[in-house]
Coordinates of C-alpha atoms in Angstrom, one line a residue:
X1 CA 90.5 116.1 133.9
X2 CA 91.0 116.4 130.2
X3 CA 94.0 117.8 128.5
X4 CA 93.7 121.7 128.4
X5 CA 92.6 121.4 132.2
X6 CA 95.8 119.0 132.7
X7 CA 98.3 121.1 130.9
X8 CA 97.4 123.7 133.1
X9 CA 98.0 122.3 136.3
X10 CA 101.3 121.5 134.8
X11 CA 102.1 125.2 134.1
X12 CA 100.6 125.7 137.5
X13 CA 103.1 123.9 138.6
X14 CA 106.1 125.3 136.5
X15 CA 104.9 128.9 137.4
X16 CA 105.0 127.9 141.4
X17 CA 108.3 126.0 141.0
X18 CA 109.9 128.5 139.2
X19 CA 108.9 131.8 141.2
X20 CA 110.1 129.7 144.0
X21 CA 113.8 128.7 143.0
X22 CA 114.5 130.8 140.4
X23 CA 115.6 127.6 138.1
X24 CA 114.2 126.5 134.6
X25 CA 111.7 123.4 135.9
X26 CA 112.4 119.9 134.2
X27 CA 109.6 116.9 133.9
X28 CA 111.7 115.0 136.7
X29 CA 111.0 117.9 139.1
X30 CA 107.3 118.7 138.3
X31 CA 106.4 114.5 139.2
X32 CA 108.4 114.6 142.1
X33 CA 107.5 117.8 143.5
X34 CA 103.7 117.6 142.7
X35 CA 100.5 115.1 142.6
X36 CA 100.1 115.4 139.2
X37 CA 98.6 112.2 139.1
X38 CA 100.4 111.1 135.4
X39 CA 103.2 109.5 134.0
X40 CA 106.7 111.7 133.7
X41 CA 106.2 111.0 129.8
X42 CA 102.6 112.9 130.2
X43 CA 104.3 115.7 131.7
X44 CA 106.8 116.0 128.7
X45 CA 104.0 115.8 126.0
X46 CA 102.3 118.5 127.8
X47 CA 105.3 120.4 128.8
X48 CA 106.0 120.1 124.7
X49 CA 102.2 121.4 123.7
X50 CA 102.8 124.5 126.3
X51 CA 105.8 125.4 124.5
X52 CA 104.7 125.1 121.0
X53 CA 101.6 127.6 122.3
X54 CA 103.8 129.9 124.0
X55 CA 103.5 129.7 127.5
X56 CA 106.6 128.4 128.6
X57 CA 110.4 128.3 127.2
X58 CA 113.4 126.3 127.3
X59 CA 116.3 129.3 127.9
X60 CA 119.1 126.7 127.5
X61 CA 119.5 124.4 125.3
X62 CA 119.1 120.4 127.7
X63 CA 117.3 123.2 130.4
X64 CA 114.2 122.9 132.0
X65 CA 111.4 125.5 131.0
X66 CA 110.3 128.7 132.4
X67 CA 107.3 130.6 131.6
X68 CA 106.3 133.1 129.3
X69 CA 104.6 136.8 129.9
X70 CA 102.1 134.7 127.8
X71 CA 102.0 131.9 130.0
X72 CA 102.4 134.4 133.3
X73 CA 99.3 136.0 132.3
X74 CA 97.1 132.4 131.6
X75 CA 98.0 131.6 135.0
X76 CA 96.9 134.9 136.4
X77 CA 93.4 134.9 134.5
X78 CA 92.8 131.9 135.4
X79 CA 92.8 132.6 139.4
X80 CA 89.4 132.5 139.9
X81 CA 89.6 134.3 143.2
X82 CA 92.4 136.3 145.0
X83 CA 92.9 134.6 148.1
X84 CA 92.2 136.7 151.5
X85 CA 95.2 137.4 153.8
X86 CA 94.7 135.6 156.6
X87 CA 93.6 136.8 159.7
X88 CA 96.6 137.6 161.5
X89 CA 98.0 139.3 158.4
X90 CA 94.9 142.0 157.8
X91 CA 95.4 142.7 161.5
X92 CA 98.7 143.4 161.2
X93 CA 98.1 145.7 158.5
X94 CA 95.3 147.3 160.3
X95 CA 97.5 147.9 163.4
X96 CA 100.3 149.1 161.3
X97 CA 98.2 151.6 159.0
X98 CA 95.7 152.7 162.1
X99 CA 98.8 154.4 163.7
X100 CA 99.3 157.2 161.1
X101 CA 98.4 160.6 162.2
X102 CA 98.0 162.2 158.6
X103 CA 97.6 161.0 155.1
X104 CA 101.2 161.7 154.5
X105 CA 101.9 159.1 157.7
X106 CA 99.3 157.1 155.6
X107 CA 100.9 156.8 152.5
X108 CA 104.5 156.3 154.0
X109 CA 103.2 153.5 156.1
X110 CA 101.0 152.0 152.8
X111 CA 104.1 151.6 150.6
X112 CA 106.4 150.2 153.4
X113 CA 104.5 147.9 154.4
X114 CA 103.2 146.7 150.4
X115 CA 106.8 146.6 150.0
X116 CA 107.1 144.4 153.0
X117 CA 104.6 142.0 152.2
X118 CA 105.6 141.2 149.0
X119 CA 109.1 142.1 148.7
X120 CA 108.7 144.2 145.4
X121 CA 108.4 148.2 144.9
X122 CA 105.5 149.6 146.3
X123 CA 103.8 152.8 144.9
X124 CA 100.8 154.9 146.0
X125 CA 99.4 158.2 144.3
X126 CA 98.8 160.9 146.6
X127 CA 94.5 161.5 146.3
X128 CA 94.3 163.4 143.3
X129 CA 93.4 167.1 145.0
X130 CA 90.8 168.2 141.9
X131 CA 88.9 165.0 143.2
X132 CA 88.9 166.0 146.4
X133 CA 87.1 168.8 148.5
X134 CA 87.2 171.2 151.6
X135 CA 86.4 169.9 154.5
X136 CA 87.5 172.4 156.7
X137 CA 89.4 175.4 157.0
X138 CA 91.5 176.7 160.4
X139 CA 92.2 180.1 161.0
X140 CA 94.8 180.9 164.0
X141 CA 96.6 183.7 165.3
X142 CA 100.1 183.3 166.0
X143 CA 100.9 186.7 166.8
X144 CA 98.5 189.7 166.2
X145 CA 99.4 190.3 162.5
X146 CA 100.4 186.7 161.9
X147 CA 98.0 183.8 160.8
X148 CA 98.4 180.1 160.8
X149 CA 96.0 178.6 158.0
X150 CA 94.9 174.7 158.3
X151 CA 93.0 173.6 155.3
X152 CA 91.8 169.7 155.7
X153 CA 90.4 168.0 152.1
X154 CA 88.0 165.1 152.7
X155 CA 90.8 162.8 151.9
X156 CA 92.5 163.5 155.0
X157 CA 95.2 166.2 153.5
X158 CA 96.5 169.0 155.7
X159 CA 97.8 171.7 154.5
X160 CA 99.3 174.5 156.8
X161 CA 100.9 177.9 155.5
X162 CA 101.3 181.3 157.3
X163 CA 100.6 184.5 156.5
X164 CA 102.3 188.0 157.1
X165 CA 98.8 190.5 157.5
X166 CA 101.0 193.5 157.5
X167 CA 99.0 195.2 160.3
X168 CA 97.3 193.4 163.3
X169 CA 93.9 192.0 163.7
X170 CA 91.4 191.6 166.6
X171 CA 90.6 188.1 167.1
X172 CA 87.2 189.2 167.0
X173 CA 87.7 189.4 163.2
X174 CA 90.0 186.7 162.8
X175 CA 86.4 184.8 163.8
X176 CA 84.8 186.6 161.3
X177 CA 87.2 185.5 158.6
X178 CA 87.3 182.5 159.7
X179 CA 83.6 182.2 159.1
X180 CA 83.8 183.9 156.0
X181 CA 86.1 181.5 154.8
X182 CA 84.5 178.4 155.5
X183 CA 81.3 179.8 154.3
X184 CA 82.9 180.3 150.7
X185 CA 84.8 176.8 150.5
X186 CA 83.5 174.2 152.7
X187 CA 82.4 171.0 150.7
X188 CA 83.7 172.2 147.5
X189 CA 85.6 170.9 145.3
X190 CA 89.3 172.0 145.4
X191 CA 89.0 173.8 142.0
X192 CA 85.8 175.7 143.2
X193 CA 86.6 176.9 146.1
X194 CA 89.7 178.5 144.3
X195 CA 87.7 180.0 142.1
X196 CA 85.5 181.2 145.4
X197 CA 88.1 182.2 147.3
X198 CA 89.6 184.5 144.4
X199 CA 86.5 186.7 144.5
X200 CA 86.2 187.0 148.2
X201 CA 87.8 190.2 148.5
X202 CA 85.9 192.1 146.4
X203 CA 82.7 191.0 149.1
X204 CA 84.7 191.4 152.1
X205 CA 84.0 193.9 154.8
X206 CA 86.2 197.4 154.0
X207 CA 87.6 196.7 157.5
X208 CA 88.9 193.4 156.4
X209 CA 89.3 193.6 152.6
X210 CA 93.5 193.7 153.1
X211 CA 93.5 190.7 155.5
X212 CA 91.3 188.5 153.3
X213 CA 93.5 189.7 150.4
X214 CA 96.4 188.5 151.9
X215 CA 95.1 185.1 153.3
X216 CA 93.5 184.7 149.6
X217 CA 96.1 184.8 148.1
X218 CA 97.7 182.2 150.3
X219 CA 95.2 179.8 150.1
X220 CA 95.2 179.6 146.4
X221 CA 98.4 178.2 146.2
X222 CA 96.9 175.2 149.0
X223 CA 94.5 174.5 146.7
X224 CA 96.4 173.8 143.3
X225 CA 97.8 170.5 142.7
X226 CA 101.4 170.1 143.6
X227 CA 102.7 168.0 141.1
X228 CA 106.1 166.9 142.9
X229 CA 103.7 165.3 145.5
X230 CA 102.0 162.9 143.6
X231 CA 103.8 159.5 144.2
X232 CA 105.4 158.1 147.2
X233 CA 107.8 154.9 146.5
X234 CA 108.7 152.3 149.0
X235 CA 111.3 149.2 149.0
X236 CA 113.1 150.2 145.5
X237 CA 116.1 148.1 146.5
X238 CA 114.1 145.0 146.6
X239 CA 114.6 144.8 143.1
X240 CA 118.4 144.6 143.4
X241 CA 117.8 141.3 145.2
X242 CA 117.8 139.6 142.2
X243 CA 119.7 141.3 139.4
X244 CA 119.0 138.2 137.3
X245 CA 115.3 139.1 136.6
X246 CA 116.3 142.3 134.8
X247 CA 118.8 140.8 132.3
X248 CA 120.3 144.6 131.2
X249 CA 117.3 146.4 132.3
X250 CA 117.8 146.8 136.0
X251 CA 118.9 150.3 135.6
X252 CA 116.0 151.6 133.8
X253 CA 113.4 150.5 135.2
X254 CA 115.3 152.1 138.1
X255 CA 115.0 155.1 136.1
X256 CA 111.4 154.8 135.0
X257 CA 110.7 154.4 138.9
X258 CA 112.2 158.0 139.6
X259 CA 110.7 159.5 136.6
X260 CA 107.2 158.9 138.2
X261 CA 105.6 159.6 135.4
X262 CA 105.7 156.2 133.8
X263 CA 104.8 154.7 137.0
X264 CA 101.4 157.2 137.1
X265 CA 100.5 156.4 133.5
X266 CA 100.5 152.3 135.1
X267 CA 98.4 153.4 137.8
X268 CA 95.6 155.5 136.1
X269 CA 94.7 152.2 134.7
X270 CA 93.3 151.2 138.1
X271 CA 90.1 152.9 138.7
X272 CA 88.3 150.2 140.9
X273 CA 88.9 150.1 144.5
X274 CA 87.8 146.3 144.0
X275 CA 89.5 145.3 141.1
X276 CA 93.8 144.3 140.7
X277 CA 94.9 145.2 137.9
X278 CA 98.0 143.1 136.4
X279 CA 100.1 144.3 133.4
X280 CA 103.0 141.4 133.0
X281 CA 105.9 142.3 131.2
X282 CA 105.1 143.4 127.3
X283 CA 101.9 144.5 128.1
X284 CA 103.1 147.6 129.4
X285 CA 103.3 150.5 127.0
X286 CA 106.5 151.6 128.4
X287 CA 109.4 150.1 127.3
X288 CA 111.8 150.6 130.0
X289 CA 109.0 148.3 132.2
X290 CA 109.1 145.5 129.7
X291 CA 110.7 143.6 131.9
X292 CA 108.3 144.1 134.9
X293 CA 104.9 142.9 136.2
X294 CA 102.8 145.7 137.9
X295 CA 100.1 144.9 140.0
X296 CA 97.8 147.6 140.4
X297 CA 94.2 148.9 142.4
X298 CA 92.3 151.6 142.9
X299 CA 91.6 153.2 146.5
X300 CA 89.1 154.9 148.2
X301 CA 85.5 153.7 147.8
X302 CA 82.8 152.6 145.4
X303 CA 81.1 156.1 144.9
X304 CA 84.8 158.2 145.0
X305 CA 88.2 156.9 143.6
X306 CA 91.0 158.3 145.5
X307 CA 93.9 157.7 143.6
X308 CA 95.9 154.0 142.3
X309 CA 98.5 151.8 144.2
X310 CA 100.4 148.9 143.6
X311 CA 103.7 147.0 143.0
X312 CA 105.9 146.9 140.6
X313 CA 108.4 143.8 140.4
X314 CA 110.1 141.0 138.3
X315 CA 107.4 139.1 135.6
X316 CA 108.7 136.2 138.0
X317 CA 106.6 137.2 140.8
X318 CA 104.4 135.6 143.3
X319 CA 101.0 136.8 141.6
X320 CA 98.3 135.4 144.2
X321 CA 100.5 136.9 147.3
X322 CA 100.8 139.9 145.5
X323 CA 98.1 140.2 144.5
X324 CA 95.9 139.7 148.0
X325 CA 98.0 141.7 149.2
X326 CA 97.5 144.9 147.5
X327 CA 94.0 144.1 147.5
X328 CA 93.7 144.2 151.4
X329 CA 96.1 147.3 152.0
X330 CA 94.3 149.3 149.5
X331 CA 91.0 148.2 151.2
X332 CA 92.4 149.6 154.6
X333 CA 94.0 152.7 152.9
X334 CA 90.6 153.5 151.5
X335 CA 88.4 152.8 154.5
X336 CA 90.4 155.2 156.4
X337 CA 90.7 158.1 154.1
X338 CA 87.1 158.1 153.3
X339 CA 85.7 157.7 157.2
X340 CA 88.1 159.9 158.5

């Protein structure tokens, strides 16, 4: 082992010891705690060299050291792997995320149990709709001059709304809408069939024209992005567990978190469903998130990004558990979107 590799299983070792206890990590510690196969005098020489590059700090004076972002981030580039869950863990997961009934059951599930697994702030973006297209479209009559509309996307989103026709309708042509319908915006792209849908009265049958008026009207509103839905957050009060990672930032990251918007700009940077994504501390562009590490992934599959999740949490974080772990519930998220 020669010195760089040395030094680095020595801020290996800091990085574990510290995201562990929570306490600056002193020579003494690091040769009693770990084979490092040297002398504790090594260990100071190198613990000196990592300062003067960067990677850790000494936050009290006669204080062990902690790491940097800088050092944070060597230590995360240099996993050459994330390491799998283990067995029992992605069947738990599977168990857990096969129960939903729809995607909104999906996501809820996704960020509670991200937020259990790694004991941070879990966020998942709802699949962005102008990626996503028709799969279907339900027409039922609730009463003769009432309809119940169903629209399903591809990515698993149901929408339902009702619709006042004014007068009533056979359900002979009910069928015949309903055909009409699908005809116009089955396998299109959310944006397209809008624009489909919009013209549809001016081809309808006279005898229909007002009911397809009405429902098309309806249905455009389904179709437009809905702006307020676009994030779901789980387990924000596991950042309260340790106040001490926020030093006078706490409250706005807690601020950024309900903004949303911050937290979308972090997860537009994922667009690999097989690649994490980890911003540590200044490397985010906001500054209320200075103070955080966000690990993030795309989900869905290789030919059709969904949408991004991840975890947000203290730069002290456990980055290899965190990391396999958003890896694997983003790969289950994404398998059952896209098959469903």
């Amino acid at each position: 082992m020669n010195a760089d590799e040395r030094r680095f299983e020595v801020l290996r070792a800091i990085v574990a010891d510290y995201v562990s206890n929570q306490e600056p990590v002193g020579s003494k510690a690091l040769v009693e705690r770990h084979n490092l196969g040297v002398s504790s005098a090594t260990v100071r020489n190198d613990m000196a060299a990592l300062e003067e590059e960067g990677f850790i700090t000494q936050p009290h004076t006669s204080a062990g050291r902690v790491p940097t972002d800088k050092g944070y981030r060597l230590f995360v580039d240099r996993l050459s792997d994330v390491k799998p869950l283990s067995s029992a863990e992605r069947r738990a997961i599977r168990s857990f995320l096969d129960g939903a009934y729809d995607l909104d059951d999906v996501l809820r599930r996704s960020v509670r149990l991200l937020a259990q697994l790694t004991r941070q702030v879990a966020v998942i973006q709802y699949p962005t709709l102008s990626r996503s297209t028709v799969r279907h479209l339900e027409v039922l009559a609730i009463t003769p001059a009432r309809l119940m509309l169903v629209l399903i996307t591809d990515t698993g989103r149901v929408d339902q709304r009702s619709v006042d026709l004014g007068d009533v309708i056979t359900e002979e042509n009910v069928a015949r809408m309903r055909t009409l319908l699908n005809q116009a915006m089955v396998g299109k792209r959310l944006a397209d069939a809008s624009a489909e849908v919009a013209e549809l009265p001016d081809h309808a049958p006279a005898e229909l024209r007002d009911a397809v008026t009405r429902v098309s009207t309806v249905l455009i509103e389904s179709l437009v992005e809905h702006p307020e839905e676009r994030l779901v957050l789980g387990g924000t009060a596991n950042l309260t567990r340790n106040v001490a990672d926020f030093p006078g930032s706490l409250r706005q990251v807690l601020e950024a978190l309900e903004e949303q918007v911050v937290v979308l700009k972090l997860l537009a940077a994922a667009r690999d469903p097989g690649t994490v994504l980890v911003h540590i501390g200044e490397e985010n562009e906001a500054a209320e998130m200075r103070s955080t590490s966000v690990v993030s992934i795309g989900y869905g599959s290789r030919d059709k990004l969904l949408g991004g999740m991840g975890v947000v949490g203290p730069t002290r974080m456990d980055y290899p558990g965190t990391m396999a772990a958003v890896l694997a519930v983003a790969g289950y998220v994404g398998e059952i979107l896209t098959s469903s």
